[in-house]
Amino acid sequence: NIVSSNNALSELGNLLVSSLEYIDNYDNNQQRNKQSDIFYINTAGSKLTHAYEQIRNASEYADDHLFRQRAIRRFLARTLSFHEKTDISNTGEELVTELTLAGYINNGSMSNQDCKNIQSQIKRYYGAYWQYVKIEHSHTKCMQFKNWLLDVLSVRCEQIIQPNIRQVSFTQFAFTYLRNNITKDNISNLTGSSIKPEEYSIILYIAIQQALLKLGQATIRTSLIDSYHQDITIIARFESFNEIIDDLFGSKAVAITERIIKKNGATLKMIYTAFYAPNAQMNISDLESESILTYSLEKHIKREYATLDKLLDNAIIKSIVFLIITKSIIGLSIEVPYDLMVEGHIEWVPLIINLLFPALFIGLSRFTLTIPNTRNTDTIVDQAVAMIFNNHPEMKISIRQQKASTGFSIAYGILFILAFVGLSYILYLLKFNIVQGIIFVIFLSTASFLVFRMSAQIREIEAVTQNKPISSVLRDIIYLPFIYVGQQISSKYAKMNIIAMTLDMLIEMPLKSVLRIFRQWATFLNNKRDDLL
C-alpha cells in the first residue's frame, strides 16, 4: 500500500493508481515484445519530403498532434482506389516509409511486424468497403462510408505507431469524475430537449476528449467504436452507429457539455499532463501522501506554465507563417490581377498593408497573453488533492442557464455593425478598393480568431476567474465581432482548405509518386546487384 492510513486515497485516487499501474504494465509488455527485426529505409528524398510537409502543415493550421494522423489519411486516400479494387500489397511498408521520410517517425523506430500489422488493418478495412458497395448502390452513402473508413483506418495505423492507452485511461478517469457533476438532467435542462440514456455517455465521452485532450473527430470516433465493440465487418451495425456519432458531433448537447468542461477542467488538464501524458514526469510515488502530491504538483504546474509560454511563442510564429503563405497566394491570384484589370496598375500600399498588418497584429498580441499567477496554482493543487485523497462529496461544478438580455443583444448587434462600418471608413481613407477591403477584413478577422484561440489555451488552465482590466474589456468590445467572423471563416476553411487541396494536387501527389517510383527503382537495382554476387 503506497499510502498511509492517514492519507487514504479516494475512489478517484484509487482509480488513478490502478490506471497508472496498468499503463506501466502495458508499456513494459510493449518493450519486451518489441521485435528485433527493425524496419529501416533508404532516406533519399527525406529533406525534400520533410520540407513539403512543413509547408503543407503551415497552410492547414491544425494542432500539432493531428498532423501525423492527417498525413496518414492523405496517404490512404491517395494510395487506395475506391473506383475499382486494386492490389494493396506492401502498402503498410510504403506508409511507414513515407511517414519516416516526412519526419513523423524516426527511422528504425518501427519493426517489420509493425508494418505487417498496418498492412493487416488496411486489408481488413479496404475489404470491408468493397463488401459495402456490393449491398449499397447509393453513391452518397458509399462516399460517407469511405470517409468513415479513412477516418478509422488512419487512427488504427497511428495507434500501431503510438498506442492510445494513456488517452483512454485518462478519459475513464475524467468520465468517472464528471458524470457525478454533469448529469443527463443538467444537459437536458441546458439544451431544452431530452437526452436519451444511451446517448448521455457518448455525449460526455465526446466532450471530454474534445475539451481536455483536443482530439480530432476521427480519433474520438475510433475510441467510441472500440468502447462499444463495433466491428466494421458487421456492416449494418457499423453504419448505424457511425450515423449516431455524426449526429452527436454537431449537436447542441455536445457543444454545451464541452463548454462546461473547458470552463471547469483546469485541474483535470493538469492531472493529465502530470500523470497520463506520454512525457508525464509524475508517477505513483507522488501519491504517497497529500504533502508529497502538493509539492510535486506545484513543481509540475510551474513547468506547464513555462511550456505553455513557449508554445504560445511557437503558435505566434506558426500563425504569422500561415497568414503570410495564404495572403501571398491570394494576393498573387486575386488582388494583383484585380488591380491590373481595374486600376491598370498594382496598388502597392493596400497590398503591403494587407500582407503585413495581420502578421504584425498577431505579433503584438503576444504581449497581451499572460500566464496565470500563483493563486491559480494553489487552487488547482487544492482541487487535485481533494479529488485524489478526500472522500467527502466531490466539488460541484457550477452549471447555469444563461439567457441573453434583449437589450444587451441589441447593443451587441449595434456594436457589431459599428465595428465594421468604422473599419470600412478607415480603409476608404487609405484608398482601398472593394476587393482589397474584403481581403483586409478576412485576414484581420482570421488573425483575431487565431489570437483568441491562443488566449483560450490560457483560460483552459485557469481554475480561478481573473479580474479583467478595463483595457481588456474594451479590447473585447472592439475585436469580438472580428473574432466571430474569423471563427466562421476558420470553420469553413477547415472544411474546404483550397490552399491545402491545391498543394496536394500540384505538389504532393506528383512529388511523392516520383519518390515512390525512385525507391522502387533503387530496390530493383539492389536486387539485381545481389543476383550478380
Short mmCIF file of C-alpha atoms in Angstrom, two decimals:
data_model
loop_
_atom_site.label_atom_id
_atom_site.label_comp_id
_atom_site.label_asym_id
_atom_site.label_seq_id
_atom_site.Cartn_x
_atom_site.Cartn_y
_atom_site.Cartn_z
CA ASN A 1 0.00 0.00 0.00
CA ILE A 2 1.66 3.22 -1.11
CA VAL A 3 -0.31 5.48 1.22
CA SER A 4 -0.57 5.61 4.99
CA SER A 5 -3.87 5.19 6.79
CA ASN A 6 -3.93 8.94 7.43
CA ASN A 7 -3.70 9.66 3.74
CA ALA A 8 -6.21 7.20 2.31
CA LEU A 9 -6.91 7.60 -1.38
CA SER A 10 -10.40 8.43 -2.55
CA GLU A 11 -12.24 6.43 -5.21
CA LEU A 12 -10.70 8.67 -7.87
CA GLY A 13 -7.29 8.30 -6.25
CA ASN A 14 -7.51 4.52 -6.37
CA LEU A 15 -8.65 4.71 -10.00
CA LEU A 16 -5.62 6.90 -10.76
CA VAL A 17 -3.26 4.38 -9.16
CA SER A 18 -4.78 1.37 -10.90
CA SER A 19 -4.72 3.11 -14.29
CA LEU A 20 -1.07 4.13 -13.85
CA GLU A 21 -0.16 0.54 -12.91
CA TYR A 22 -2.00 -0.68 -16.00
CA ILE A 23 -0.14 1.82 -18.20
CA ASP A 24 3.22 0.78 -16.72
CA ASN A 25 2.49 -2.91 -17.30
CA TYR A 26 1.34 -2.18 -20.84
CA ASP A 27 4.48 -0.17 -21.62
CA ASN A 28 6.71 -2.89 -20.16
CA ASN A 29 4.97 -5.57 -22.23
CA GLN A 30 5.34 -3.43 -25.35
CA GLN A 31 9.03 -3.05 -24.64
CA ARG A 32 9.53 -6.80 -24.06
CA ASN A 33 7.59 -7.67 -27.19
CA LYS A 34 9.47 -5.21 -29.36
CA GLN A 35 10.70 -7.04 -32.43
CA SER A 36 14.38 -7.33 -33.21
CA ASP A 37 13.78 -7.13 -36.97
CA ILE A 38 13.76 -3.34 -37.13
CA PHE A 39 12.44 -1.80 -40.34
CA TYR A 40 14.99 0.62 -41.83
CA ILE A 41 14.54 2.62 -45.01
CA ASN A 42 16.68 4.47 -47.51
CA THR A 43 16.25 8.15 -46.54
CA ALA A 44 16.88 9.55 -50.03
CA GLY A 45 14.38 12.36 -50.58
CA SER A 46 13.71 12.87 -46.86
CA LYS A 47 14.75 16.55 -46.80
CA LEU A 48 12.51 17.40 -49.71
CA THR A 49 9.57 15.45 -48.26
CA HIS A 50 10.04 16.95 -44.79
CA ALA A 51 10.22 20.48 -46.21
CA TYR A 52 6.98 19.96 -48.13
CA GLU A 53 5.22 18.63 -45.02
CA GLN A 54 6.22 21.76 -43.09
CA ILE A 55 4.70 23.98 -45.78
CA ARG A 56 1.60 21.74 -46.02
CA ASN A 57 1.06 21.83 -42.26
CA ALA A 58 1.55 25.60 -42.12
CA SER A 59 -1.21 26.05 -44.69
CA GLU A 60 -3.59 23.85 -42.71
CA TYR A 61 -3.08 25.35 -39.24
CA ALA A 62 -4.21 22.38 -37.19
CA ASP A 63 -2.95 21.27 -33.78
CA ASP A 64 0.47 19.62 -33.96
CA HIS A 65 -0.72 16.27 -32.62
CA LEU A 66 -3.12 15.92 -35.59
CA PHE A 67 -0.55 16.34 -38.37
CA ARG A 68 0.71 12.75 -38.46
CA GLN A 69 -2.79 11.28 -38.47
CA ARG A 70 -3.85 13.61 -41.27
CA ALA A 71 -0.72 12.69 -43.23
CA ILE A 72 -1.71 9.02 -42.87
CA ARG A 73 -5.21 9.79 -44.08
CA ARG A 74 -3.89 11.66 -47.12
CA PHE A 75 -1.62 8.73 -47.95
CA LEU A 76 -4.53 6.27 -47.72
CA ALA A 77 -6.84 8.47 -49.80
CA ARG A 78 -4.11 8.84 -52.44
CA THR A 79 -3.00 5.19 -52.48
CA LEU A 80 -6.24 3.23 -52.13
CA SER A 81 -8.51 3.22 -55.15
CA PHE A 82 -12.22 3.45 -54.38
CA HIS A 83 -13.27 3.28 -58.04
CA GLU A 84 -12.03 -0.24 -58.62
CA LYS A 85 -10.45 -2.77 -56.30
CA THR A 86 -6.68 -2.80 -56.74
CA ASP A 87 -3.67 -4.60 -55.31
CA ILE A 88 -2.68 -3.14 -51.93
CA SER A 89 0.32 -5.36 -51.13
CA ASN A 90 3.25 -3.57 -49.42
CA THR A 91 1.01 -0.58 -48.60
CA GLY A 92 1.95 -0.87 -44.93
CA GLU A 93 5.67 -0.59 -45.69
CA GLU A 94 5.03 2.29 -48.09
CA LEU A 95 3.09 4.17 -45.39
CA VAL A 96 5.85 3.71 -42.79
CA THR A 97 8.44 4.77 -45.38
CA GLU A 98 6.54 7.93 -46.28
CA LEU A 99 5.98 8.88 -42.63
CA THR A 100 9.69 8.34 -41.92
CA LEU A 101 10.77 10.50 -44.86
CA ALA A 102 8.36 13.22 -43.75
CA GLY A 103 9.81 13.18 -40.23
CA TYR A 104 6.69 11.92 -38.45
CA ILE A 105 8.51 8.84 -37.11
CA ASN A 106 12.19 8.08 -36.58
CA ASN A 107 13.97 5.72 -38.94
CA GLY A 108 14.32 2.35 -37.22
CA SER A 109 11.58 3.01 -34.64
CA MET A 110 9.21 0.57 -36.37
CA SER A 111 9.59 -3.18 -36.86
CA ASN A 112 8.70 -5.38 -39.78
CA GLN A 113 5.89 -6.77 -37.62
CA ASP A 114 4.51 -3.24 -37.19
CA CYS A 115 4.42 -2.89 -40.97
CA LYS A 116 2.59 -6.23 -41.21
CA ASN A 117 0.07 -5.10 -38.59
CA ILE A 118 -0.59 -1.89 -40.51
CA GLN A 119 -0.93 -3.91 -43.72
CA SER A 120 -3.44 -6.21 -41.99
CA GLN A 121 -5.58 -3.25 -40.89
CA ILE A 122 -5.52 -1.74 -44.40
CA LYS A 123 -6.52 -5.07 -45.93
CA ARG A 124 -9.38 -5.51 -43.44
CA TYR A 125 -10.89 -2.05 -43.88
CA TYR A 126 -10.34 -1.86 -47.63
CA GLY A 127 -12.03 -5.23 -48.00
CA ALA A 128 -14.98 -4.03 -45.89
CA TYR A 129 -15.50 -1.12 -48.27
CA TRP A 130 -15.88 -3.42 -51.26
CA GLN A 131 -18.28 -5.59 -49.27
CA TYR A 132 -20.34 -2.46 -48.56
CA VAL A 133 -20.55 -1.31 -52.19
CA LYS A 134 -21.93 -4.72 -53.13
CA ILE A 135 -25.02 -4.15 -50.99
CA GLU A 136 -25.32 -0.34 -51.16
CA HIS A 137 -25.81 1.37 -54.53
CA SER A 138 -26.24 4.94 -53.28
CA HIS A 139 -23.17 6.97 -54.26
CA THR A 140 -23.72 9.37 -51.36
CA LYS A 141 -23.78 6.57 -48.80
CA CYS A 142 -20.73 4.93 -50.32
CA MET A 143 -18.81 8.19 -50.03
CA GLN A 144 -19.96 8.55 -46.43
CA PHE A 145 -18.80 5.00 -45.66
CA LYS A 146 -15.49 5.73 -47.37
CA ASN A 147 -14.94 8.79 -45.14
CA TRP A 148 -15.72 6.76 -42.01
CA LEU A 149 -13.33 4.08 -43.21
CA LEU A 150 -10.48 6.55 -43.88
CA ASP A 151 -11.04 8.22 -40.51
CA VAL A 152 -10.94 4.98 -38.54
CA LEU A 153 -8.20 3.35 -40.61
CA SER A 154 -5.89 6.37 -40.25
CA VAL A 155 -6.33 6.18 -36.47
CA ARG A 156 -5.77 2.40 -36.46
CA CYS A 157 -2.48 2.88 -38.31
CA GLU A 158 -1.38 5.64 -35.94
CA GLN A 159 -2.26 3.51 -32.91
CA ILE A 160 0.25 0.91 -34.10
CA ILE A 161 2.86 3.67 -34.28
CA GLN A 162 1.86 5.16 -30.91
CA PRO A 163 -0.73 3.30 -28.76
CA ASN A 164 -3.53 5.40 -27.24
CA ILE A 165 -3.62 3.62 -23.87
CA ARG A 166 -2.87 6.84 -21.96
CA GLN A 167 -5.68 8.80 -23.59
CA VAL A 168 -8.18 6.01 -22.96
CA SER A 169 -7.15 5.64 -19.31
CA PHE A 170 -7.40 9.38 -18.66
CA THR A 171 -10.79 9.56 -20.37
CA GLN A 172 -12.06 6.90 -17.96
CA PHE A 173 -10.68 8.90 -15.00
CA ALA A 174 -12.25 12.18 -16.19
CA PHE A 175 -15.53 10.43 -17.04
CA THR A 176 -15.73 8.96 -13.52
CA TYR A 177 -15.30 12.42 -12.01
CA LEU A 178 -17.55 14.38 -14.36
CA ARG A 179 -20.51 12.01 -14.53
CA ASN A 180 -21.30 12.93 -10.91
CA ASN A 181 -21.14 16.64 -11.70
CA ILE A 182 -22.63 16.90 -15.20
CA THR A 183 -25.72 14.72 -15.22
CA LYS A 184 -28.10 13.84 -18.01
CA ASP A 185 -30.67 16.19 -16.46
CA ASN A 186 -28.16 19.06 -16.42
CA ILE A 187 -27.56 18.68 -20.14
CA SER A 188 -31.28 18.30 -20.88
CA ASN A 189 -32.11 21.49 -18.97
CA LEU A 190 -29.39 23.47 -20.75
CA THR A 191 -30.33 22.26 -24.24
CA GLY A 192 -34.08 22.38 -23.66
CA SER A 193 -34.52 18.86 -25.04
CA SER A 194 -34.44 15.40 -23.50
CA ILE A 195 -31.28 13.30 -23.68
CA LYS A 196 -31.62 9.58 -24.25
CA PRO A 197 -29.88 7.47 -21.56
CA GLU A 198 -27.85 5.63 -24.21
CA GLU A 199 -26.68 8.95 -25.68
CA TYR A 200 -25.59 10.57 -22.40
CA SER A 201 -22.39 8.52 -22.04
CA ILE A 202 -21.41 9.18 -25.66
CA ILE A 203 -22.05 12.93 -25.27
CA LEU A 204 -19.89 13.13 -22.14
CA TYR A 205 -17.19 10.96 -23.74
CA ILE A 206 -17.00 13.15 -26.87
CA ALA A 207 -16.95 16.36 -24.82
CA ILE A 208 -14.12 15.10 -22.57
CA GLN A 209 -11.91 14.10 -25.48
CA GLN A 210 -12.58 17.32 -27.39
CA ALA A 211 -12.28 19.69 -24.43
CA LEU A 212 -9.42 18.17 -22.43
CA LEU A 213 -7.40 16.11 -24.94
CA LYS A 214 -8.07 18.18 -28.07
CA LEU A 215 -8.58 15.02 -30.10
CA GLY A 216 -9.96 15.12 -33.63
CA GLN A 217 -13.27 13.57 -34.60
CA ALA A 218 -11.54 10.64 -36.31
CA THR A 219 -9.78 9.66 -33.07
CA ILE A 220 -12.93 10.09 -30.99
CA ARG A 221 -14.95 8.08 -33.48
CA THR A 222 -12.45 5.22 -33.29
CA SER A 223 -12.38 5.33 -29.48
CA LEU A 224 -16.17 5.09 -29.36
CA ILE A 225 -16.13 2.21 -31.84
CA ASP A 226 -13.72 0.40 -29.51
CA SER A 227 -15.71 1.25 -26.36
CA TYR A 228 -18.95 -0.04 -27.87
CA HIS A 229 -17.27 -3.03 -29.57
CA GLN A 230 -18.34 -2.11 -33.09
CA ASP A 231 -16.88 -4.21 -35.91
CA ILE A 232 -16.58 -2.89 -39.46
CA THR A 233 -17.27 -6.37 -40.83
CA ILE A 234 -20.77 -6.19 -39.27
CA ILE A 235 -21.69 -3.51 -41.74
CA ALA A 236 -25.26 -2.63 -40.73
CA ARG A 237 -24.35 -2.04 -37.07
CA PHE A 238 -21.18 -0.16 -38.01
CA GLU A 239 -23.15 2.13 -40.33
CA SER A 240 -25.96 2.91 -37.87
CA PHE A 241 -23.51 3.52 -35.01
CA ASN A 242 -21.48 6.00 -37.07
CA GLU A 243 -24.65 7.83 -38.10
CA ILE A 244 -25.44 8.32 -34.40
CA ILE A 245 -21.92 9.63 -33.78
CA ASP A 246 -22.20 12.06 -36.72
CA ASP A 247 -25.44 13.46 -35.32
CA LEU A 248 -23.93 13.92 -31.85
CA PHE A 249 -20.74 15.57 -33.12
CA GLY A 250 -22.76 18.52 -34.34
CA SER A 251 -25.31 18.51 -31.53
CA LYS A 252 -26.05 21.32 -29.10
CA ALA A 253 -25.70 18.85 -26.22
CA VAL A 254 -22.05 18.08 -27.04
CA ALA A 255 -21.23 21.78 -27.61
CA ILE A 256 -22.68 22.83 -24.24
CA THR A 257 -21.09 19.93 -22.36
CA GLU A 258 -17.72 20.69 -23.95
CA ARG A 259 -18.04 24.35 -22.93
CA ILE A 260 -18.77 23.37 -19.32
CA ILE A 261 -15.78 21.02 -19.19
CA LYS A 262 -13.44 23.64 -20.67
CA LYS A 263 -14.59 26.18 -18.09
CA ASN A 264 -14.12 23.76 -15.18
CA GLY A 265 -11.40 21.47 -16.46
CA ALA A 266 -8.13 23.15 -15.40
CA THR A 267 -7.42 20.63 -12.64
CA LEU A 268 -8.23 17.66 -14.87
CA LYS A 269 -5.89 19.00 -17.57
CA MET A 270 -3.07 19.29 -15.02
CA ILE A 271 -3.71 15.75 -13.79
CA TYR A 272 -3.47 14.54 -17.40
CA THR A 273 -0.18 16.29 -18.12
CA ALA A 274 1.22 15.24 -14.74
CA PHE A 275 0.34 11.52 -14.81
CA TYR A 276 -1.09 10.40 -18.16
CA ALA A 277 0.66 12.30 -20.96
CA PRO A 278 3.39 10.43 -22.89
CA ASN A 279 6.03 12.72 -21.35
CA ALA A 280 4.44 12.75 -17.86
CA GLN A 281 7.00 13.25 -15.09
CA MET A 282 4.82 12.28 -12.10
CA ASN A 283 4.01 8.69 -11.10
CA ILE A 284 2.54 6.56 -8.33
CA SER A 285 5.29 7.54 -5.90
CA ASP A 286 3.94 11.10 -5.95
CA LEU A 287 0.70 9.79 -4.41
CA GLU A 288 2.26 8.56 -1.15
CA SER A 289 0.80 11.45 0.83
CA GLU A 290 -1.03 14.74 0.42
CA SER A 291 2.12 16.73 1.16
CA ILE A 292 4.16 14.87 -1.47
CA LEU A 293 1.41 15.33 -4.05
CA THR A 294 1.17 19.03 -3.20
CA TYR A 295 4.92 19.55 -3.58
CA SER A 296 5.22 17.55 -6.83
CA LEU A 297 2.13 19.08 -8.41
CA GLU A 298 3.26 22.63 -7.67
CA LYS A 299 6.55 21.94 -9.47
CA HIS A 300 4.69 20.33 -12.36
CA ILE A 301 2.30 23.27 -12.78
CA LYS A 302 5.23 25.70 -12.91
CA ARG A 303 6.78 23.55 -15.66
CA GLU A 304 3.47 23.57 -17.53
CA TYR A 305 3.31 27.36 -17.34
CA ALA A 306 6.81 27.56 -18.83
CA THR A 307 5.90 25.05 -21.53
CA LEU A 308 2.74 26.96 -22.41
CA ASP A 309 4.75 30.17 -22.64
CA LYS A 310 7.00 28.54 -25.26
CA LEU A 311 4.01 27.03 -27.06
CA LEU A 312 2.44 30.47 -27.36
CA ASP A 313 5.65 31.80 -28.92
CA ASN A 314 5.62 28.93 -31.42
CA ALA A 315 1.92 29.46 -32.09
CA ILE A 316 2.56 33.12 -32.86
CA ILE A 317 5.27 32.18 -35.38
CA LYS A 318 3.07 29.48 -36.97
CA SER A 319 0.16 31.91 -37.24
CA ILE A 320 2.33 34.54 -38.90
CA VAL A 321 3.69 31.99 -41.39
CA PHE A 322 0.17 30.71 -42.05
CA LEU A 323 -1.14 34.21 -42.76
CA ILE A 324 1.81 35.17 -44.96
CA ILE A 325 1.53 31.98 -47.04
CA THR A 326 -2.23 32.25 -47.54
CA LYS A 327 -2.12 36.02 -48.09
CA SER A 328 0.70 35.71 -50.64
CA ILE A 329 -1.24 33.12 -52.62
CA ILE A 330 -4.46 35.16 -52.51
CA GLY A 331 -2.55 38.34 -53.36
CA LEU A 332 -0.98 36.76 -56.43
CA SER A 333 -4.17 35.03 -57.57
CA ILE A 334 -6.81 37.68 -56.79
CA GLU A 335 -5.59 41.05 -55.55
CA VAL A 336 -2.81 41.76 -58.07
CA PRO A 337 -4.83 40.60 -61.13
CA TYR A 338 -7.80 42.71 -59.94
CA ASP A 339 -5.59 45.81 -59.57
CA LEU A 340 -4.11 45.33 -63.03
CA MET A 341 -7.53 44.77 -64.60
CA VAL A 342 -9.47 47.57 -62.85
CA GLU A 343 -6.84 50.13 -61.82
CA GLY A 344 -4.33 49.45 -64.59
CA HIS A 345 -1.50 49.16 -62.06
CA ILE A 346 -0.71 47.48 -58.74
CA GLU A 347 -1.89 49.38 -55.65
CA TRP A 348 1.20 48.80 -53.53
CA VAL A 349 0.12 50.47 -50.28
CA PRO A 350 -3.06 48.36 -49.75
CA LEU A 351 -1.17 45.26 -50.95
CA ILE A 352 1.64 45.76 -48.41
CA ILE A 353 -0.79 46.63 -45.61
CA ASN A 354 -2.82 43.51 -46.35
CA LEU A 355 0.35 41.42 -46.29
CA LEU A 356 1.98 42.84 -43.16
CA PHE A 357 -0.75 44.18 -40.86
CA PRO A 358 -2.40 40.84 -39.85
CA ALA A 359 1.04 39.33 -39.09
CA LEU A 360 2.06 42.45 -37.14
CA PHE A 361 -1.25 42.37 -35.26
CA ILE A 362 -0.63 38.77 -34.15
CA GLY A 363 2.96 39.54 -33.16
CA LEU A 364 1.94 42.48 -30.96
CA SER A 365 -0.90 40.44 -29.44
CA ARG A 366 1.72 38.19 -27.80
CA PHE A 367 2.23 40.91 -25.16
CA THR A 368 -1.41 40.53 -24.04
CA LEU A 369 -1.12 36.77 -23.43
CA THR A 370 0.00 36.28 -19.82
CA ILE A 371 0.43 33.08 -17.80
CA PRO A 372 -1.76 32.54 -14.67
CA ASN A 373 -0.45 33.53 -11.23
CA THR A 374 0.33 31.56 -8.05
CA ARG A 375 -3.26 31.89 -6.83
CA ASN A 376 -4.32 29.77 -9.77
CA THR A 377 -1.61 27.21 -8.93
CA ASP A 378 -2.78 26.95 -5.31
CA THR A 379 -6.40 26.44 -6.40
CA ILE A 380 -5.51 23.64 -8.82
CA VAL A 381 -3.38 21.89 -6.20
CA ASP A 382 -6.16 22.12 -3.59
CA GLN A 383 -8.72 20.73 -6.02
CA ALA A 384 -6.44 17.89 -7.12
CA VAL A 385 -5.67 16.86 -3.53
CA ALA A 386 -9.39 16.92 -2.71
CA MET A 387 -10.16 14.75 -5.73
CA ILE A 388 -7.43 12.18 -5.07
CA PHE A 389 -7.35 11.94 -1.27
CA ASN A 390 -10.57 13.17 0.29
CA ASN A 391 -13.72 11.06 0.33
CA HIS A 392 -16.07 13.95 1.01
CA PRO A 393 -18.59 14.82 -1.76
CA GLU A 394 -16.84 16.00 -4.87
CA MET A 395 -16.81 19.66 -5.79
CA LYS A 396 -19.93 20.59 -7.68
CA ILE A 397 -19.45 22.29 -11.00
CA SER A 398 -21.43 25.47 -11.45
CA ILE A 399 -23.88 24.99 -14.31
CA ARG A 400 -26.17 27.88 -15.14
CA GLN A 401 -28.58 28.51 -17.95
CA GLN A 402 -27.64 31.93 -19.25
CA LYS A 403 -30.39 33.77 -21.06
CA ALA A 404 -29.26 36.66 -23.18
CA SER A 405 -30.79 40.02 -22.31
CA THR A 406 -32.69 41.55 -25.22
CA GLY A 407 -31.12 44.94 -24.52
CA PHE A 408 -27.58 43.53 -24.47
CA SER A 409 -28.28 41.55 -27.64
CA ILE A 410 -29.39 44.71 -29.44
CA ALA A 411 -26.39 46.65 -28.09
CA TYR A 412 -24.05 43.88 -29.25
CA GLY A 413 -25.64 43.91 -32.69
CA ILE A 414 -25.14 47.68 -32.94
CA LEU A 415 -21.50 47.40 -31.83
CA PHE A 416 -21.03 44.60 -34.37
CA ILE A 417 -22.24 46.86 -37.18
CA LEU A 418 -20.31 49.91 -35.93
CA ALA A 419 -17.06 47.94 -35.80
CA PHE A 420 -17.27 47.03 -39.48
CA VAL A 421 -18.60 50.45 -40.54
CA GLY A 422 -15.72 52.16 -38.72
CA LEU A 423 -13.14 49.84 -40.27
CA SER A 424 -14.66 50.33 -43.72
CA TYR A 425 -14.35 54.10 -43.34
CA ILE A 426 -10.67 53.82 -42.33
CA LEU A 427 -9.98 51.58 -45.33
CA TYR A 428 -11.78 54.09 -47.57
CA LEU A 429 -9.47 56.84 -46.32
CA LEU A 430 -6.49 54.60 -47.14
CA LYS A 431 -7.88 54.25 -50.70
CA PHE A 432 -8.64 50.51 -50.50
CA ASN A 433 -10.89 49.24 -53.28
CA ILE A 434 -13.68 46.74 -52.58
CA VAL A 435 -11.53 43.61 -53.16
CA GLN A 436 -8.66 44.91 -51.05
CA GLY A 437 -11.10 45.87 -48.31
CA ILE A 438 -12.73 42.44 -48.23
CA ILE A 439 -9.32 40.74 -48.11
CA PHE A 440 -8.22 43.01 -45.25
CA VAL A 441 -11.37 42.22 -43.22
CA ILE A 442 -10.95 38.48 -43.86
CA PHE A 443 -7.34 38.44 -42.69
CA LEU A 444 -7.87 40.76 -39.73
CA SER A 445 -10.77 38.55 -38.61
CA THR A 446 -8.66 35.41 -39.09
CA ALA A 447 -5.79 36.96 -37.11
CA SER A 448 -8.20 37.99 -34.33
CA PHE A 449 -9.58 34.46 -34.10
CA LEU A 450 -6.09 32.92 -34.03
CA VAL A 451 -5.15 35.18 -31.11
CA PHE A 452 -8.44 34.29 -29.41
CA ARG A 453 -7.60 30.58 -29.78
CA MET A 454 -4.23 31.16 -28.16
CA SER A 455 -5.79 33.04 -25.26
CA ALA A 456 -8.22 30.13 -24.87
CA GLN A 457 -5.24 27.87 -24.08
CA ILE A 458 -4.54 30.07 -21.07
CA ARG A 459 -8.17 30.17 -19.95
CA GLU A 460 -8.32 26.37 -20.02
CA ILE A 461 -5.72 26.11 -17.25
CA GLU A 462 -7.32 28.84 -15.14
CA ALA A 463 -9.12 27.44 -12.10
CA VAL A 464 -9.95 30.92 -10.77
CA THR A 465 -11.62 33.77 -12.59
CA GLN A 466 -9.20 36.56 -13.35
CA ASN A 467 -10.38 40.16 -12.95
CA LYS A 468 -10.16 41.78 -16.36
CA PRO A 469 -8.76 45.32 -16.61
CA ILE A 470 -10.80 47.95 -18.41
CA SER A 471 -8.38 47.82 -21.37
CA SER A 472 -9.12 44.11 -21.78
CA VAL A 473 -12.88 44.74 -21.72
CA LEU A 474 -12.54 47.47 -24.34
CA ARG A 475 -10.39 45.18 -26.47
CA ASP A 476 -13.09 42.50 -26.31
CA ILE A 477 -15.75 45.01 -27.36
CA ILE A 478 -13.70 46.08 -30.38
CA TYR A 479 -12.42 42.69 -31.51
CA LEU A 480 -15.32 40.37 -30.64
CA PRO A 481 -17.12 40.99 -33.98
CA PHE A 482 -13.90 40.20 -35.86
CA ILE A 483 -13.31 37.11 -33.71
CA TYR A 484 -16.80 35.89 -34.60
CA VAL A 485 -16.23 36.43 -38.33
CA GLY A 486 -12.80 34.80 -38.04
CA GLN A 487 -14.35 31.77 -36.36
CA GLN A 488 -16.82 31.38 -39.23
CA ILE A 489 -14.04 31.77 -41.79
CA SER A 490 -11.80 29.26 -40.00
CA SER A 491 -14.67 26.79 -39.75
CA LYS A 492 -15.33 27.00 -43.49
CA TYR A 493 -11.58 26.95 -44.22
CA ALA A 494 -11.14 23.76 -42.17
CA LYS A 495 -13.90 22.04 -44.17
CA MET A 496 -12.62 23.21 -47.55
CA ASN A 497 -8.98 24.22 -47.39
CA ILE A 498 -8.47 25.25 -51.01
CA ILE A 499 -4.78 26.03 -50.50
CA ALA A 500 -4.08 22.62 -48.93
CA MET A 501 -6.03 20.86 -51.68
CA THR A 502 -4.06 22.79 -54.31
CA LEU A 503 -0.79 21.75 -52.66
CA ASP A 504 -2.00 18.14 -52.55
CA MET A 505 -2.82 18.06 -56.26
CA LEU A 506 0.02 20.16 -57.68
CA ILE A 507 2.90 19.17 -55.39
CA GLU A 508 2.22 16.27 -53.02
CA MET A 509 0.76 13.79 -55.47
CA PRO A 510 3.45 14.16 -58.18
CA LEU A 511 6.30 14.61 -55.65
CA LYS A 512 5.52 11.52 -53.60
CA SER A 513 4.65 9.46 -56.66
CA VAL A 514 8.05 10.25 -58.19
CA LEU A 515 9.83 9.47 -54.91
CA ARG A 516 7.92 6.21 -54.63
CA ILE A 517 8.97 5.16 -58.16
CA PHE A 518 12.54 6.17 -57.33
CA ARG A 519 12.53 3.96 -54.21
CA GLN A 520 11.09 1.04 -56.16
CA TRP A 521 13.76 1.50 -58.85
CA ALA A 522 16.51 1.62 -56.22
CA THR A 523 15.18 -1.60 -54.67
CA PHE A 524 15.08 -3.24 -58.11
CA LEU A 525 18.70 -2.26 -58.77
CA ASN A 526 19.80 -3.57 -55.37
CA ASN A 527 18.13 -6.90 -56.08
CA LYS A 528 19.81 -7.10 -59.48
CA ARG A 529 23.17 -6.31 -57.85
CA ASP A 530 22.60 -9.10 -55.32
CA ASP A 531 21.81 -11.53 -58.13
CA LEU A 532 25.24 -10.85 -59.64
CA LEU A 533 27.09 -11.70 -56.44
#
